[in-house]
Tab-separated table of C-alpha atoms in Angstrom:
chain	number	residue	atom	x	y	z
O	1	MET	CA	1.377	26.372	29.832
O	2	ASN	CA	3.510	28.047	27.284
O	3	ILE	CA	1.467	31.374	27.080
O	4	CYS	CA	-1.561	32.772	29.167
O	5	LEU	CA	-4.036	33.559	26.540
O	6	PHE	CA	-6.654	36.086	27.238
O	7	THR	CA	-9.810	37.823	25.530
O	8	SER	CA	-9.902	41.613	24.554
O	9	GLN	CA	-11.952	42.229	27.542
O	10	GLU	CA	-9.752	40.038	30.395
O	11	ILE	CA	-6.755	41.567	29.164
O	12	ASP	CA	-7.525	44.617	31.423
O	13	SER	CA	-8.548	43.147	34.157
O	14	PRO	CA	-7.831	41.272	36.847
O	15	LEU	CA	-7.655	37.408	37.071
O	16	LEU	CA	-9.956	35.859	39.839
O	17	LEU	CA	-7.851	33.178	41.605
O	18	SER	CA	-10.283	30.409	41.069
O	19	ASP	CA	-9.339	30.573	37.213
O	20	GLU	CA	-7.321	27.629	35.999
O	21	ARG	CA	-4.745	30.767	34.330
O	22	ALA	CA	-4.319	31.812	37.690
O	23	THR	CA	-3.976	28.419	39.809
O	24	HIS	CA	-1.288	27.408	36.709
O	25	LEU	CA	0.901	31.010	37.579
O	26	ILE	CA	1.068	30.868	41.382
O	27	LYS	CA	0.869	26.785	42.150
O	28	ILE	CA	2.879	25.553	38.730
O	29	LEU	CA	4.886	28.523	37.939
O	30	HIS	CA	5.409	30.002	41.775
O	31	LYS	CA	4.708	33.580	40.412
O	32	LYS	CA	4.529	36.393	42.681
O	33	GLU	CA	4.031	40.117	43.070
O	34	GLY	CA	6.764	41.769	40.713
O	35	ASP	CA	7.451	38.740	38.683
O	36	THR	CA	6.690	38.825	34.673
O	37	PHE	CA	4.841	35.725	32.300
O	38	THR	CA	4.228	35.392	28.489
O	39	ALA	CA	0.981	36.193	27.839
O	40	GLY	CA	-1.453	37.592	24.705
O	41	VAL	CA	-4.575	38.532	23.649
O	42	ILE	CA	-6.189	35.544	21.074
O	43	GLY	CA	-6.526	36.756	17.635
O	44	GLU	CA	-3.959	39.430	18.282
O	45	LYS	CA	-0.644	40.218	20.063
O	46	ALA	CA	1.701	38.492	22.451
O	47	GLY	CA	3.807	40.082	24.972
O	48	ILE	CA	4.873	39.709	28.523
O	49	ALA	CA	2.380	39.965	31.394
O	50	THR	CA	3.823	41.937	35.102
O	51	ILE	CA	2.198	40.878	37.990
O	52	THR	CA	1.240	43.854	39.853
O	53	LYS	CA	-0.569	42.600	42.998
O	54	ILE	CA	-1.794	39.295	44.161
O	55	ASP	CA	-4.880	39.534	47.273
O	56	SER	CA	-7.078	37.392	48.685
O	57	GLU	CA	-8.658	36.899	45.469
O	58	LYS	CA	-7.076	38.002	42.546
O	59	ILE	CA	-3.925	38.871	40.208
O	60	TYR	CA	-3.400	42.206	39.117
O	61	PHE	CA	-1.583	42.305	35.899
O	62	SER	CA	-0.231	45.239	33.220
O	63	PHE	CA	0.234	44.068	29.970
O	64	LYS	CA	2.953	44.836	27.353
O	65	ALA	CA	2.838	43.868	23.852
O	66	THR	CA	6.061	42.959	22.051
O	67	SER	CA	5.097	40.728	19.084
O	68	ASP	CA	1.930	39.497	16.456
O	69	GLY	CA	1.757	36.331	19.039
O	70	LYS	CA	2.843	33.796	15.622
O	71	PRO	CA	0.428	34.284	12.624
O	72	LEU	CA	-0.886	31.103	11.535
O	73	ASN	CA	0.219	28.967	8.114
O	74	PRO	CA	-1.732	29.352	5.306
O	75	VAL	CA	-2.595	25.562	5.252
O	76	LYS	CA	-5.972	24.201	5.704
O	77	MET	CA	-6.752	20.389	6.102
O	78	ILE	CA	-9.886	18.696	5.616
O	79	ILE	CA	-9.896	15.829	7.825
O	80	GLY	CA	-12.206	12.755	8.108
O	81	PHE	CA	-14.244	12.577	10.944
O	82	PRO	CA	-12.186	10.226	13.331
O	83	ARG	CA	-12.692	8.636	16.697
O	84	PRO	CA	-13.790	11.575	19.411
O	85	ILE	CA	-10.722	10.293	21.549
O	86	GLN	CA	-8.441	10.629	18.374
O	87	LEU	CA	-10.230	14.161	17.672
O	88	LYS	CA	-9.097	15.083	20.705
O	89	ARG	CA	-4.946	14.899	19.812
O	90	LEU	CA	-5.690	15.723	16.492
O	91	LEU	CA	-7.547	19.171	17.103
O	92	ARG	CA	-4.423	19.980	20.387
O	93	ASP	CA	-1.121	19.084	17.782
O	94	ILE	CA	-2.765	20.612	14.599
O	95	ALA	CA	-3.291	23.961	16.363
O	96	ALA	CA	0.014	23.693	17.622
O	97	LEU	CA	1.467	23.450	14.279
O	98	GLY	CA	-0.482	26.725	13.344
O	99	ILE	CA	-3.011	25.174	10.753
O	100	CYS	CA	-5.334	27.685	9.627
O	101	GLU	CA	-8.265	26.189	9.079
O	102	VAL	CA	-9.651	22.355	9.923
O	103	HIS	CA	-12.861	21.040	8.223
O	104	LEU	CA	-14.146	18.066	9.740
O	105	THR	CA	-16.152	16.320	7.155
O	106	GLY	CA	-18.148	13.037	7.201
O	107	THR	CA	-16.667	10.022	4.826
O	108	GLU	CA	-18.576	7.246	2.955
O	109	LEU	CA	-16.764	4.859	5.008
O	110	GLY	CA	-16.711	7.046	8.150
O	111	GLU	CA	-18.229	5.891	11.176
O	112	LYS	CA	-21.438	8.287	11.231
O	113	SER	CA	-21.823	8.208	14.911
O	114	TYR	CA	-18.493	10.327	15.097
O	115	MET	CA	-20.167	13.410	13.623
O	116	LYS	CA	-22.760	13.570	16.622
O	117	SER	CA	-20.042	13.457	19.456
O	118	THR	CA	-20.515	15.838	22.142
O	119	LEU	CA	-16.579	17.113	21.234
O	120	VAL	CA	-17.838	18.665	17.719
O	121	GLU	CA	-19.780	21.272	19.601
O	122	LYS	CA	-17.723	24.651	19.296
O	123	GLY	CA	-17.180	24.887	22.763
O	124	ASN	CA	-15.734	21.483	23.557
O	125	ALA	CA	-13.534	21.187	20.066
O	126	TYR	CA	-12.381	25.031	20.568
O	127	LYS	CA	-10.936	23.982	24.038
O	128	MET	CA	-8.568	21.662	22.400
O	129	LEU	CA	-7.918	24.374	19.552
O	130	LEU	CA	-7.041	26.586	22.431
O	131	ASP	CA	-4.794	23.567	24.437
O	132	GLY	CA	-2.931	23.617	21.272
O	133	THR	CA	-2.334	27.729	20.626
O	134	VAL	CA	-1.257	27.588	23.934
O	135	GLN	CA	0.946	24.561	23.571
O	136	ALA	CA	2.576	26.723	20.415
O	137	GLY	CA	2.879	29.739	22.564
O	138	SER	CA	0.528	31.124	20.008
O	139	THR	CA	-2.199	33.611	20.080
O	140	HIS	CA	-3.960	32.728	17.282
O	141	VAL	CA	-6.512	29.614	17.308
O	142	PRO	CA	-7.514	27.954	13.798
O	143	GLU	CA	-11.450	28.199	12.511
O	144	LEU	CA	-13.213	24.794	13.196
O	145	PHE	CA	-15.745	24.074	10.184
O	146	LEU	CA	-18.076	21.057	9.687
O	147	HIS	CA	-19.420	19.278	6.994
O	148	GLN	CA	-21.922	16.483	6.486
O	149	THR	CA	-20.097	14.959	3.161
O	150	LEU	CA	-16.796	15.534	1.548
O	151	LYS	CA	-18.779	17.065	-1.417
O	152	GLU	CA	-19.983	19.887	0.604
O	153	CYS	CA	-16.907	20.769	1.903
O	154	LEU	CA	-15.037	20.614	-1.045
O	155	ASP	CA	-17.962	23.011	-2.720
O	156	PHE	CA	-17.637	25.091	0.176
O	157	LEU	CA	-13.961	25.308	-0.106
O	158	GLU	CA	-13.647	25.682	-3.294
O	159	ALA	CA	-14.639	29.800	-3.818
O	160	ASP	CA	-11.730	30.920	-1.916
O	161	ASN	CA	-8.757	28.552	-3.001
O	162	SER	CA	-8.725	28.467	-6.484
O	163	SER	CA	-4.813	29.388	-6.427
O	164	SER	CA	-3.952	26.389	-3.934
O	165	LEU	CA	-1.881	23.794	-4.026
O	166	LYS	CA	-4.653	20.673	-3.108
O	167	ILE	CA	-3.481	17.593	-2.179
O	168	ALA	CA	-5.751	14.586	-1.179
O	169	LEU	CA	-3.074	11.751	1.334
O	170	ASP	CA	-3.793	8.566	0.303
O	171	ASN	CA	-1.892	5.252	0.937
O	172	ILE	CA	-3.625	3.549	-1.739
O	173	ASN	CA	-1.660	3.596	-5.383
O	174	PRO	CA	-1.126	7.594	-4.843
O	175	THR	CA	-0.069	9.267	-8.287
O	176	ASP	CA	3.093	10.613	-5.903
O	177	SER	CA	4.821	10.927	-2.694
O	178	LEU	CA	3.913	14.078	-0.935
O	179	ASN	CA	7.411	14.901	-0.767
O	180	ASN	CA	7.718	15.095	-4.560
O	181	VAL	CA	4.387	17.330	-5.075
O	182	LEU	CA	5.589	19.652	-2.400
O	183	LYS	CA	9.162	19.595	-4.261
O	184	ASN	CA	7.692	19.794	-7.552
O	185	LYS	CA	5.352	22.821	-6.795
O	186	LYS	CA	8.270	24.903	-4.804
O	187	ASN	CA	8.161	27.386	-7.462
O	188	ASP	CA	4.577	27.737	-8.658
O	189	ASN	CA	2.843	30.935	-7.856
O	190	ILE	CA	0.744	29.207	-5.012
O	191	SER	CA	-1.008	31.064	-2.197
O	192	SER	CA	-2.142	28.272	0.501
O	193	VAL	CA	-2.386	24.442	0.616
O	194	VAL	CA	-5.464	22.436	1.312
O	195	ALA	CA	-4.712	18.352	2.533
O	196	ALA	CA	-7.431	16.320	2.420
O	197	ILE	CA	-7.156	12.968	4.825
O	198	GLY	CA	-9.689	10.528	4.739
O	199	SER	CA	-11.464	9.187	8.199
O	200	GLU	CA	-9.672	5.703	9.776
O	201	ARG	CA	-11.085	3.372	6.624
O	202	GLY	CA	-9.563	6.143	3.908
O	203	TRP	CA	-11.243	7.234	0.991
O	204	THR	CA	-13.653	4.852	-1.184
O	205	ASP	CA	-13.018	5.335	-4.953
O	206	LYS	CA	-15.607	7.758	-5.135
O	207	GLU	CA	-14.165	9.843	-3.312
O	208	ARG	CA	-11.091	9.640	-4.710
O	209	ASN	CA	-12.568	10.661	-8.333
O	210	LEU	CA	-14.581	13.687	-6.725
O	211	LEU	CA	-11.159	14.969	-4.989
O	212	GLU	CA	-9.255	14.242	-8.508
O	213	SER	CA	-12.421	16.497	-10.311
O	214	PHE	CA	-11.172	19.512	-7.701
O	215	GLY	CA	-8.157	18.960	-8.502
O	216	TYR	CA	-6.511	17.496	-5.950
O	217	ILE	CA	-3.440	15.905	-6.256
O	218	ARG	CA	-3.425	11.917	-4.486
O	219	SER	CA	0.071	11.670	-2.976
O	220	GLY	CA	1.318	9.118	-0.491
O	221	MET	CA	3.361	9.596	2.860
O	222	GLY	CA	4.788	5.563	2.378
O	223	GLU	CA	3.588	2.191	2.595
O	224	ARG	CA	2.937	2.012	6.327
O	225	ILE	CA	-1.234	2.876	7.391
O	226	MET	CA	-1.374	5.724	10.175
O	227	ARG	CA	-4.133	6.797	12.194
O	228	THR	CA	-6.074	9.900	10.974
O	229	GLU	CA	-4.527	12.180	13.625
O	230	THR	CA	-1.066	10.840	12.834
O	231	ALA	CA	-1.297	11.165	9.386
O	232	ALA	CA	-2.486	15.183	9.737
O	233	THR	CA	0.338	15.940	11.934
O	234	VAL	CA	3.312	14.347	9.894
O	235	ALA	CA	1.345	15.864	6.794
O	236	GLY	CA	0.984	19.270	8.438
O	237	ALA	CA	4.310	19.282	9.327
O	238	LEU	CA	6.125	18.467	5.923
O	239	ILE	CA	3.743	21.025	4.020
O	240	ILE	CA	4.250	24.111	6.310
O	241	HIS	CA	8.286	23.500	6.500
O	242	SER	CA	8.590	22.447	2.655
């Protein structure tokens, strides 16, 4: 746990010893009265918390904000629904990268049953995103959106992303490499990036044409075929640090 996160309501209240955050502070970090730990308010500031008292039921602490909590990057990702076990890793990792929005979508070759997984319910998926945010030592959690089809997803995003660089990752005859696309667009007036990654069976020709009709540049990251969550993490890192 690289930061202990609280809601705006929790930050001014003592922490119950039964709470997993308290367990981590006392049993893993061995914190005592007078010790400090990194803390933050979800969606707001990060800072230092000082333990003022520990009794038989609660940890009492004071909090002082010292930073903006590592704001999210202006990068959105469209991802074809992967297997639930892959989705857990994916949500954690791209949250740790600081992707601002995750758009999970059904695809023509994607397994339809994955979209009915209990993991995609807001509470379960949010926990994975929160875990990744904690890993990064950030306070800002990416937003999660669910779409039944790629067309629905693209229509939803189009209204707010007219000035974005739009990239469709594809290892089947891409028009250019991801590195070249990012390099060539570096000096353009781009406010954000939207990157689309297919499900484990990739895009169909119909979906490739649809993406191109919305202005997405088909680009690749080499000949090797990656898992969806691996491709998302690698692409996200390259885009953020380009």
